[in-house]
PDB file of C-alpha atoms in Angstrom:
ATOM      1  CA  UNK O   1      48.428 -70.443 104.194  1.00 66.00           C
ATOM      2  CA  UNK O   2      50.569 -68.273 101.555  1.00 80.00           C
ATOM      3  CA  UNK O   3      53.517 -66.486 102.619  1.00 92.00           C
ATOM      4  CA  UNK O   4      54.331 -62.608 102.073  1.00 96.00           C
ATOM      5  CA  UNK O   5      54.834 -62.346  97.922  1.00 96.00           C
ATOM      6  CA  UNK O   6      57.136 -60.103  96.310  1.00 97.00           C
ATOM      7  CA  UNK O   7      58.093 -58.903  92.900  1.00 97.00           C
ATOM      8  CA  UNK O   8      59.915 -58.615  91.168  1.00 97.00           C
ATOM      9  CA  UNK O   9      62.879 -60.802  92.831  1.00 96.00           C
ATOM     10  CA  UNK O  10      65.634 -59.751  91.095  1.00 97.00           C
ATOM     11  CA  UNK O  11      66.197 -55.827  89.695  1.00 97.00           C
ATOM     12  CA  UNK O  12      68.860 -54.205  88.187  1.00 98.00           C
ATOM     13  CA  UNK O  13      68.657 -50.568  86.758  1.00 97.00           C
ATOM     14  CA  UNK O  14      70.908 -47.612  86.023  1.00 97.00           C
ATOM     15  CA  UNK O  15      71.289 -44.434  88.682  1.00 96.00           C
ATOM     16  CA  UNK O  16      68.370 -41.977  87.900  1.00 97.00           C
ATOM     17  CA  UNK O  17      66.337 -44.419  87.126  1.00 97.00           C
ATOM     18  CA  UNK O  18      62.862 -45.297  88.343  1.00 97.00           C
ATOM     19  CA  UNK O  19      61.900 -48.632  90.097  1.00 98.00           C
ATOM     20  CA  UNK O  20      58.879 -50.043  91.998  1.00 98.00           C
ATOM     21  CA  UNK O  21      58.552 -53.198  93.916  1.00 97.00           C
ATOM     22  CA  UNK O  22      55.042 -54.674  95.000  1.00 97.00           C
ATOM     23  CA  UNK O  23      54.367 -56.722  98.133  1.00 97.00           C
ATOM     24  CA  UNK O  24      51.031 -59.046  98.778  1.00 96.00           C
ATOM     25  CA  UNK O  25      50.152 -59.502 102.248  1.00 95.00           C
ATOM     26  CA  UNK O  26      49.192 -62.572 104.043  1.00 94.00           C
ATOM     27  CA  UNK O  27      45.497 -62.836 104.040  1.00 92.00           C
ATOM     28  CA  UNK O  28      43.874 -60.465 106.342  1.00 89.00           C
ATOM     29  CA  UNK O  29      47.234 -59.210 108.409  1.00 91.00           C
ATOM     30  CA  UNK O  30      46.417 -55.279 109.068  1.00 90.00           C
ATOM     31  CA  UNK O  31      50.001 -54.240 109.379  1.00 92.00           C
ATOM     32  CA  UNK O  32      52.230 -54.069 106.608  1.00 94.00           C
ATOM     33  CA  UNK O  33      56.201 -53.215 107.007  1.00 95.00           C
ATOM     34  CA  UNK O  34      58.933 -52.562 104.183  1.00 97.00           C
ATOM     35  CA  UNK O  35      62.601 -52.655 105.083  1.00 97.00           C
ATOM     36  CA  UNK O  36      66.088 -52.317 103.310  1.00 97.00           C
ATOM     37  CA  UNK O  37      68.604 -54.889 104.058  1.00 95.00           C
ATOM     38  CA  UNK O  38      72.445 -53.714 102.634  1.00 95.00           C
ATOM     39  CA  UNK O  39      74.587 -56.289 102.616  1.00 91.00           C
ATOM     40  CA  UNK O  40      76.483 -56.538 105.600  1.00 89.00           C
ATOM     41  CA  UNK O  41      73.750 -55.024 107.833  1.00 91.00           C
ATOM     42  CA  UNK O  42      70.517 -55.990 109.324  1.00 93.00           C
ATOM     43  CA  UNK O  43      67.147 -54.686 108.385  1.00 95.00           C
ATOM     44  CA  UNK O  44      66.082 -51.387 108.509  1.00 95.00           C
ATOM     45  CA  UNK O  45      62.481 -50.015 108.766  1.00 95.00           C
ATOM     46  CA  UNK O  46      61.297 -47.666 106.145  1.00 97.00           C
ATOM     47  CA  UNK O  47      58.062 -47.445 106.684  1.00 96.00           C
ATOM     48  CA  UNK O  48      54.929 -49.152 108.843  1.00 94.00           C
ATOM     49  CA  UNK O  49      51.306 -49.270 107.306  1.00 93.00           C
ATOM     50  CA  UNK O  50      48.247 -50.120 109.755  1.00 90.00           C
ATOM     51  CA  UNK O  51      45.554 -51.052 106.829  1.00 87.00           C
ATOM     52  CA  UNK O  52      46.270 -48.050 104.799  1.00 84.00           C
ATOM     53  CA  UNK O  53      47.413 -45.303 107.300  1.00 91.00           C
ATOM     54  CA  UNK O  54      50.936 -45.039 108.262  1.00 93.00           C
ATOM     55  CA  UNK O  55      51.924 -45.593 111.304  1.00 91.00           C
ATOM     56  CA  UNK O  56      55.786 -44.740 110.880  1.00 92.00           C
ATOM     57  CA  UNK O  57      58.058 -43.528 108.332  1.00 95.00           C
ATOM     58  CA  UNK O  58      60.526 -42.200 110.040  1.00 93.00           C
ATOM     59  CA  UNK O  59      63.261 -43.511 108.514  1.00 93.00           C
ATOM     60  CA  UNK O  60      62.029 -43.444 104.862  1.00 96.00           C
ATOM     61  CA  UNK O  61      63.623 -40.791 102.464  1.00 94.00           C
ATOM     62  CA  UNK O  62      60.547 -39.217 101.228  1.00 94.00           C
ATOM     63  CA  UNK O  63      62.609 -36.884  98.502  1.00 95.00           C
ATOM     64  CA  UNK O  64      63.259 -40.309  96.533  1.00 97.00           C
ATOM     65  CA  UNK O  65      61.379 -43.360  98.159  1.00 97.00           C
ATOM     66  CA  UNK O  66      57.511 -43.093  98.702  1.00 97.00           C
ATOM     67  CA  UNK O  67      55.395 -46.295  99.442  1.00 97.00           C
ATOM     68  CA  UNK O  68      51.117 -46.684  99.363  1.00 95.00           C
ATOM     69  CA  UNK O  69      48.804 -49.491 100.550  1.00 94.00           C
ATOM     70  CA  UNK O  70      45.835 -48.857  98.729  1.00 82.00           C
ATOM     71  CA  UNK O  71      42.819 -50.264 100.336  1.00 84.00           C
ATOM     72  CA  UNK O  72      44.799 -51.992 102.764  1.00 83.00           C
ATOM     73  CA  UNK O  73      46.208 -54.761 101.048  1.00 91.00           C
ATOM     74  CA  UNK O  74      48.737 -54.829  98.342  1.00 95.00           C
ATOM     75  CA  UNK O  75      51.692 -52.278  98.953  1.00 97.00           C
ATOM     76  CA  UNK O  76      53.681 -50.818  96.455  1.00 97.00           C
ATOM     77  CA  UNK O  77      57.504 -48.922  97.314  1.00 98.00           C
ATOM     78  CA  UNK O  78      58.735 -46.947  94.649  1.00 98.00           C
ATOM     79  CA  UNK O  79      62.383 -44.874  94.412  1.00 98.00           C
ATOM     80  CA  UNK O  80      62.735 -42.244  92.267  1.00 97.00           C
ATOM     81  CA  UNK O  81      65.286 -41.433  91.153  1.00 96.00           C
ATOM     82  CA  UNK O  82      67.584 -44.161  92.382  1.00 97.00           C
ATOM     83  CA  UNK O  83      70.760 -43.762  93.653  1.00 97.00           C
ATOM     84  CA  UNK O  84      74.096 -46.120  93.800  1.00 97.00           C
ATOM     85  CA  UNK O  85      73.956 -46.329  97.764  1.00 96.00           C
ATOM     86  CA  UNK O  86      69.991 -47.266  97.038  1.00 97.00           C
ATOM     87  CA  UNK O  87      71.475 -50.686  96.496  1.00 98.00           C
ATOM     88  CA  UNK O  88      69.895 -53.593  98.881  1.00 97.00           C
ATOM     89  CA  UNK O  89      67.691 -56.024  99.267  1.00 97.00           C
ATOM     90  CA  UNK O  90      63.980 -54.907 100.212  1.00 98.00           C
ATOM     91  CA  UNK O  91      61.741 -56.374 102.597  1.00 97.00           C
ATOM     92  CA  UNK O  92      58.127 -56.456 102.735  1.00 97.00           C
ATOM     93  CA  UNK O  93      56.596 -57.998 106.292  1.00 95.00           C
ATOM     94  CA  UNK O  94      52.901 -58.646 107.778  1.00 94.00           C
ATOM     95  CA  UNK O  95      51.545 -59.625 110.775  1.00 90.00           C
ATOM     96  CA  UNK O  96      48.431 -59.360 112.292  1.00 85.00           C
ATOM     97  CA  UNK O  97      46.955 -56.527 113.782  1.00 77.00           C
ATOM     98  CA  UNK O  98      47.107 -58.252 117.487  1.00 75.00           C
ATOM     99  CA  UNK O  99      49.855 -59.945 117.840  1.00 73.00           C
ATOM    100  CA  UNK O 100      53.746 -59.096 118.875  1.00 76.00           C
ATOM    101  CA  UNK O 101      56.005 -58.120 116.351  1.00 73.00           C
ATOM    102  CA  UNK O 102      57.131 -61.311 116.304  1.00 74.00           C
ATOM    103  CA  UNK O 103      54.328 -62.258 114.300  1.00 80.00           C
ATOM    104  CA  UNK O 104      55.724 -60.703 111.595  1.00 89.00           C
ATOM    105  CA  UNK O 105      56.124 -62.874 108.662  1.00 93.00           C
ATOM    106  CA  UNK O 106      58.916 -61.517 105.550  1.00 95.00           C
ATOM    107  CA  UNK O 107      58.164 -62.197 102.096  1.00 96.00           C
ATOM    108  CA  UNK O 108      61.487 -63.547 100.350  1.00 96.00           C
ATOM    109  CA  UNK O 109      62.811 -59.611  99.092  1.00 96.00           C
ATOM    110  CA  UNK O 110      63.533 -57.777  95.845  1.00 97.00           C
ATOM    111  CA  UNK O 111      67.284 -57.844  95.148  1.00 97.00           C
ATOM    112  CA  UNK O 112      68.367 -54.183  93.881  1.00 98.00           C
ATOM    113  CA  UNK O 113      70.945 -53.337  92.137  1.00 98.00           C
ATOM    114  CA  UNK O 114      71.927 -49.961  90.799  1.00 97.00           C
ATOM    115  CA  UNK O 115      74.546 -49.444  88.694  1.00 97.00           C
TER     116      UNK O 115
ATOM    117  CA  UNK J   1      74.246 -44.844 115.712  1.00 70.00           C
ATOM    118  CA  UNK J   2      73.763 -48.756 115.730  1.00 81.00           C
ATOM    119  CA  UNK J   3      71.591 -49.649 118.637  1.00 93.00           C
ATOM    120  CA  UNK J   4      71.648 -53.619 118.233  1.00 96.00           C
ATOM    121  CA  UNK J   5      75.196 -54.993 117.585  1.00 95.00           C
ATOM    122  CA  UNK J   6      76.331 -58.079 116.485  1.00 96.00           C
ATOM    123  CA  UNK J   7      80.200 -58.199 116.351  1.00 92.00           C
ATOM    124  CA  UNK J   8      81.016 -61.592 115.594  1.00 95.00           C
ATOM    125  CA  UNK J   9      80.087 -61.552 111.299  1.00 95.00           C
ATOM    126  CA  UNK J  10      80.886 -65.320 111.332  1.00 97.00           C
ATOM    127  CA  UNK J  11      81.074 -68.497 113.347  1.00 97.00           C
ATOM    128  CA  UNK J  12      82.295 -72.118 112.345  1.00 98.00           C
ATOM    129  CA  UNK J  13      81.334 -74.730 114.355  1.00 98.00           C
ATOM    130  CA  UNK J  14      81.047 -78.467 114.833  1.00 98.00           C
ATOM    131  CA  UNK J  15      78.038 -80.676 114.708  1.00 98.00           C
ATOM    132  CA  UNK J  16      76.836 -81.696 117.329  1.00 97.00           C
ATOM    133  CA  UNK J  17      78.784 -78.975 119.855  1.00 98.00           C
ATOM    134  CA  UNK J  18      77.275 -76.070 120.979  1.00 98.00           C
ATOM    135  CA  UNK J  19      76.808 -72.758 118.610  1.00 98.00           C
ATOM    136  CA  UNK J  20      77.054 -69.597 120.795  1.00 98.00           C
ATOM    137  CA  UNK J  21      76.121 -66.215 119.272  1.00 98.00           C
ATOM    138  CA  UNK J  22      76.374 -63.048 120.777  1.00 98.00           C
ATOM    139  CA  UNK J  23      74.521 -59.860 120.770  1.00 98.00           C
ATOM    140  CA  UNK J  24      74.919 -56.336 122.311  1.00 97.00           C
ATOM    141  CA  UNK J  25      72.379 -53.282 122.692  1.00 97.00           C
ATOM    142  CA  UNK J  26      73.143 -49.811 124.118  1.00 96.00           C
ATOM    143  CA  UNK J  27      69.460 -48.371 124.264  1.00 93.00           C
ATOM    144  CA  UNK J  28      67.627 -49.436 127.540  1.00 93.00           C
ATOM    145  CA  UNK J  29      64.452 -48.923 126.693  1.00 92.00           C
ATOM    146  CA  UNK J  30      64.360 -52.123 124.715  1.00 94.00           C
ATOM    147  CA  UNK J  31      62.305 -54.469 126.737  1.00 92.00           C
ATOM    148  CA  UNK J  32      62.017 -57.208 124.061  1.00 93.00           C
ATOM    149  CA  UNK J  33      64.573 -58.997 122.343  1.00 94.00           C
ATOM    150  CA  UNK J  34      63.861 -61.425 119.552  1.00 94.00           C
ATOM    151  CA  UNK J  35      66.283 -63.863 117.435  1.00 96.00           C
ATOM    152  CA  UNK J  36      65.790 -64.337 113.509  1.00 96.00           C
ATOM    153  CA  UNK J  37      67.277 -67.048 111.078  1.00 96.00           C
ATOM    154  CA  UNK J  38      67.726 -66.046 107.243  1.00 95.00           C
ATOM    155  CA  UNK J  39      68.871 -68.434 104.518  1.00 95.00           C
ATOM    156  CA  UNK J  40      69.813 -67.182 101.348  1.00 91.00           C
ATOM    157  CA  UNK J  41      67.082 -65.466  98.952  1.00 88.00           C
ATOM    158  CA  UNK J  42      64.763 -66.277 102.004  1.00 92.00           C
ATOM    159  CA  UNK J  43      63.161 -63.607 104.440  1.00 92.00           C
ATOM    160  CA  UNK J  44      63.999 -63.681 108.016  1.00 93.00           C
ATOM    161  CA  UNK J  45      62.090 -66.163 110.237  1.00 94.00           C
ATOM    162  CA  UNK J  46      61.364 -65.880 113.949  1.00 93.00           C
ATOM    163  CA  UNK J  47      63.477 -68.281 115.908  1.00 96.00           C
ATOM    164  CA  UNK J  48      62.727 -67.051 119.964  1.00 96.00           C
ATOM    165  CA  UNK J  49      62.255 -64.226 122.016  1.00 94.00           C
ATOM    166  CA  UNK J  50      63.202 -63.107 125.468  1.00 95.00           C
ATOM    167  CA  UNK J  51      61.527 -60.404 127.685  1.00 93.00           C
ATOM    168  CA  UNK J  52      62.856 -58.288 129.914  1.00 94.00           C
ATOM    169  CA  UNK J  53      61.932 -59.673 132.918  1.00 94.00           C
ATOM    170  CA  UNK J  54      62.954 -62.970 132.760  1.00 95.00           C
ATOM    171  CA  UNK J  55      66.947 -63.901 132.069  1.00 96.00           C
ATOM    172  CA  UNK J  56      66.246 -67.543 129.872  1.00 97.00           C
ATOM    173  CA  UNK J  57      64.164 -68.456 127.443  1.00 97.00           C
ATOM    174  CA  UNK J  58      64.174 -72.329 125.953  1.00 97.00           C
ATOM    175  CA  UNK J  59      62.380 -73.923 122.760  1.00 96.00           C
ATOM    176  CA  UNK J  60      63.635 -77.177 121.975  1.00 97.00           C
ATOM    177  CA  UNK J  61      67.444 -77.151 121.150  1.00 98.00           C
ATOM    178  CA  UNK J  62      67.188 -73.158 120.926  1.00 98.00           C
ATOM    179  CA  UNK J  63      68.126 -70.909 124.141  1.00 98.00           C
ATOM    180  CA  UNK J  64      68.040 -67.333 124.927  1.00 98.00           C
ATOM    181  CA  UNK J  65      69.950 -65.427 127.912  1.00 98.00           C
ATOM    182  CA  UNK J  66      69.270 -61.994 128.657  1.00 98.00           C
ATOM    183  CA  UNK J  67      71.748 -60.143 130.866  1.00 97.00           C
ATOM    184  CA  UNK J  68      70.521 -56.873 131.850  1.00 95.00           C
ATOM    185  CA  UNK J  69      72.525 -54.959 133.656  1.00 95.00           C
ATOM    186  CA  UNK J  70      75.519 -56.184 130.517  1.00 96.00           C
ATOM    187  CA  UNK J  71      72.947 -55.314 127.461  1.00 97.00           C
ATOM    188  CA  UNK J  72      73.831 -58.507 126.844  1.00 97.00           C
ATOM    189  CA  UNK J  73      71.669 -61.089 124.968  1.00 97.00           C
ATOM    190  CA  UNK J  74      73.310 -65.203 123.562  1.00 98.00           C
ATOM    191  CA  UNK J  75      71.486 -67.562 122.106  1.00 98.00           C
ATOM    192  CA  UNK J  76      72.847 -71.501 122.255  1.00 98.00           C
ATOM    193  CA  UNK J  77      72.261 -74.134 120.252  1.00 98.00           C
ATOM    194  CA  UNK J  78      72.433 -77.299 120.990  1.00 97.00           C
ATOM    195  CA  UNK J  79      73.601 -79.486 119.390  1.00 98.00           C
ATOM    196  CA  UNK J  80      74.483 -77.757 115.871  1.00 98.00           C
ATOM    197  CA  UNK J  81      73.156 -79.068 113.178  1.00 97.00           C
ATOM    198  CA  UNK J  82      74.146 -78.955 109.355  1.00 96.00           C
ATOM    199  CA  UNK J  83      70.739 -77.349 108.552  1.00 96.00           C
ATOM    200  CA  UNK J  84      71.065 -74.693 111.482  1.00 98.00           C
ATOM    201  CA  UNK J  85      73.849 -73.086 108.854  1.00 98.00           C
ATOM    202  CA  UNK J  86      72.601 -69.546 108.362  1.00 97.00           C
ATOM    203  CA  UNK J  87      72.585 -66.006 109.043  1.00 97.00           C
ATOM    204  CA  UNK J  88      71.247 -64.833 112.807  1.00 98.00           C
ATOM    205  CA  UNK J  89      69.959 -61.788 113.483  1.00 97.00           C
ATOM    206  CA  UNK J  90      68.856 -59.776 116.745  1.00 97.00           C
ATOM    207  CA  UNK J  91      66.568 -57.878 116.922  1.00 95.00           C
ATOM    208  CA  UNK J  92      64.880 -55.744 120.250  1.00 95.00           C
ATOM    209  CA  UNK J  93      62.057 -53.750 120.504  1.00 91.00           C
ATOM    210  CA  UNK J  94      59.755 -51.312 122.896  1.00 86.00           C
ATOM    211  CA  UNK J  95      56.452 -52.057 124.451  1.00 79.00           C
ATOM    212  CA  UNK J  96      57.114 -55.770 125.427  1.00 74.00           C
ATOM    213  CA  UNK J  97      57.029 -56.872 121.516  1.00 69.00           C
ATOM    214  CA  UNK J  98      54.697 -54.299 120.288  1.00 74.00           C
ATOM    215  CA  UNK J  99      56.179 -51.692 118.433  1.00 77.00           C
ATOM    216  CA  UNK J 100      59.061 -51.361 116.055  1.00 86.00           C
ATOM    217  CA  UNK J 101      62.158 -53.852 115.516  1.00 91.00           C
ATOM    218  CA  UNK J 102      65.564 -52.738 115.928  1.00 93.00           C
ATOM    219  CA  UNK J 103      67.798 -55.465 113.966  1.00 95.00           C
ATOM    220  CA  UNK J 104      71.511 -56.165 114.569  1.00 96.00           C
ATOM    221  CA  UNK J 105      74.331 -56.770 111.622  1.00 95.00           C
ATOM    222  CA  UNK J 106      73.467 -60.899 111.797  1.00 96.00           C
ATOM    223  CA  UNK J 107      76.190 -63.195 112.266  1.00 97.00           C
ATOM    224  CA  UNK J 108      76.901 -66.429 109.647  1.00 97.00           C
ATOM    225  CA  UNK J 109      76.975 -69.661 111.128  1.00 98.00           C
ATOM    226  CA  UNK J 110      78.912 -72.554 109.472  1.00 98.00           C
ATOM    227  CA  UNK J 111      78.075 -76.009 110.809  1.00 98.00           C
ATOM    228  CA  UNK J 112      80.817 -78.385 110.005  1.00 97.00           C
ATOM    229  CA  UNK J 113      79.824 -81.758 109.432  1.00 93.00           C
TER     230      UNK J 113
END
């Protein structure tokens, strides 16, 4: 079974600049998560898809960061315009619509760096 | 306002003696508390969980103990292995597992050979 993919891995980009990562789902998992991971800290939810609809974004800053799941699958989280402190790694996560959150399974991230 | 605290950043220990980490959460509604393992450029995996209504959990050389009235979670491992060297997280939750992870600032672990 394939993991979570992410790209790009790596990023590095210039304050006021534009960037977009993408996650792919595993195979038929209905809930999609993106977090931010700073270094030094644990990871923090931005924002919770169920198939398309959101569930909770809460703790995304919609006046720069704004994430869609089109048709449910592939999940794109975009920041514009970035900011120094936007520096972090990011997150994408699936799991199955029944199951605990433990069933969550993290791609490998997108390393940002803004300069 | 960190919820889920970790306040050990790193721990060296011996292989083959027992690895200790430590975790601490202030909100009481978490009923849920789960333990991740990251290596580097890797995402977090699921290592074990705990539920509020029991105090241990065990899976193989991995254990978890739940204090309740402390908001106090540990998880052991013995023995340490070289290849048990990376960053733990904790993590709680509401709803018995179902809704929304709360992670801690991870701690390093070193395993000496």
């Amino acid at each position: 079974e394939a993991g979570v993919a992410q790209s790009p891995r790596y990023k590095i980009i210039e304050k006021r600049q534009s960037v977009a990562f993408w996650c792919n789902p595993i195979s038929g998992h209905a809930t999609l998560y993106w977090y931010q991971q700073i270094l030094g800290q644990g990871p923090k939810l931005l924002i919770q898809f169920q198939n398309n609809g959101v569930v909770d974004d809460s703790q995304l800053p919609k006046d720069r960061f704004s994430a869609e799941r089109l048709k449910g699958v592939d999940s794109t989280l975009k920041i514009q315009p970035a900011k120094l402190e936007d520096s972090a790694v990011y997150l994408c996560a699936s799991r199955p619509k029944q199951g605990r959150e433990e069933t969550q399974y993290f791609g490998p991230g997108t390393r940002l760096l803004v300069l | 306002d960190q919820q889920v605290k970790q306040n050990s950043p790193s721990l060296s220990v011996q292989e083959g003696r027992i690895s200790i980490l430590n975790c601490d959460y202030t909100n009481s509604m978490f009923d849920y508390f789960l333990w991740y393992k990251k290596y580097p450029a890797e995402g977090p995996t699921f290592l074990i969980s705990i539920s509020s209504i029991k105090d241990k959990n065990e899976d193989g050389r991995f254990t978890v103990f739940l204090n309740k009235s402390a908001k106090h979670l540990s998880l052991h491992i013995v023995p340490s292995q070289p290849g048990d060297s990376a960053v733990y997280f904790c993590a709680a939750c509401y709803n018995f597992g179902n809704e929304k992870l709360t992670f801690g600032t991870g701690t390093r672990l070193t395993i000496i050979p």
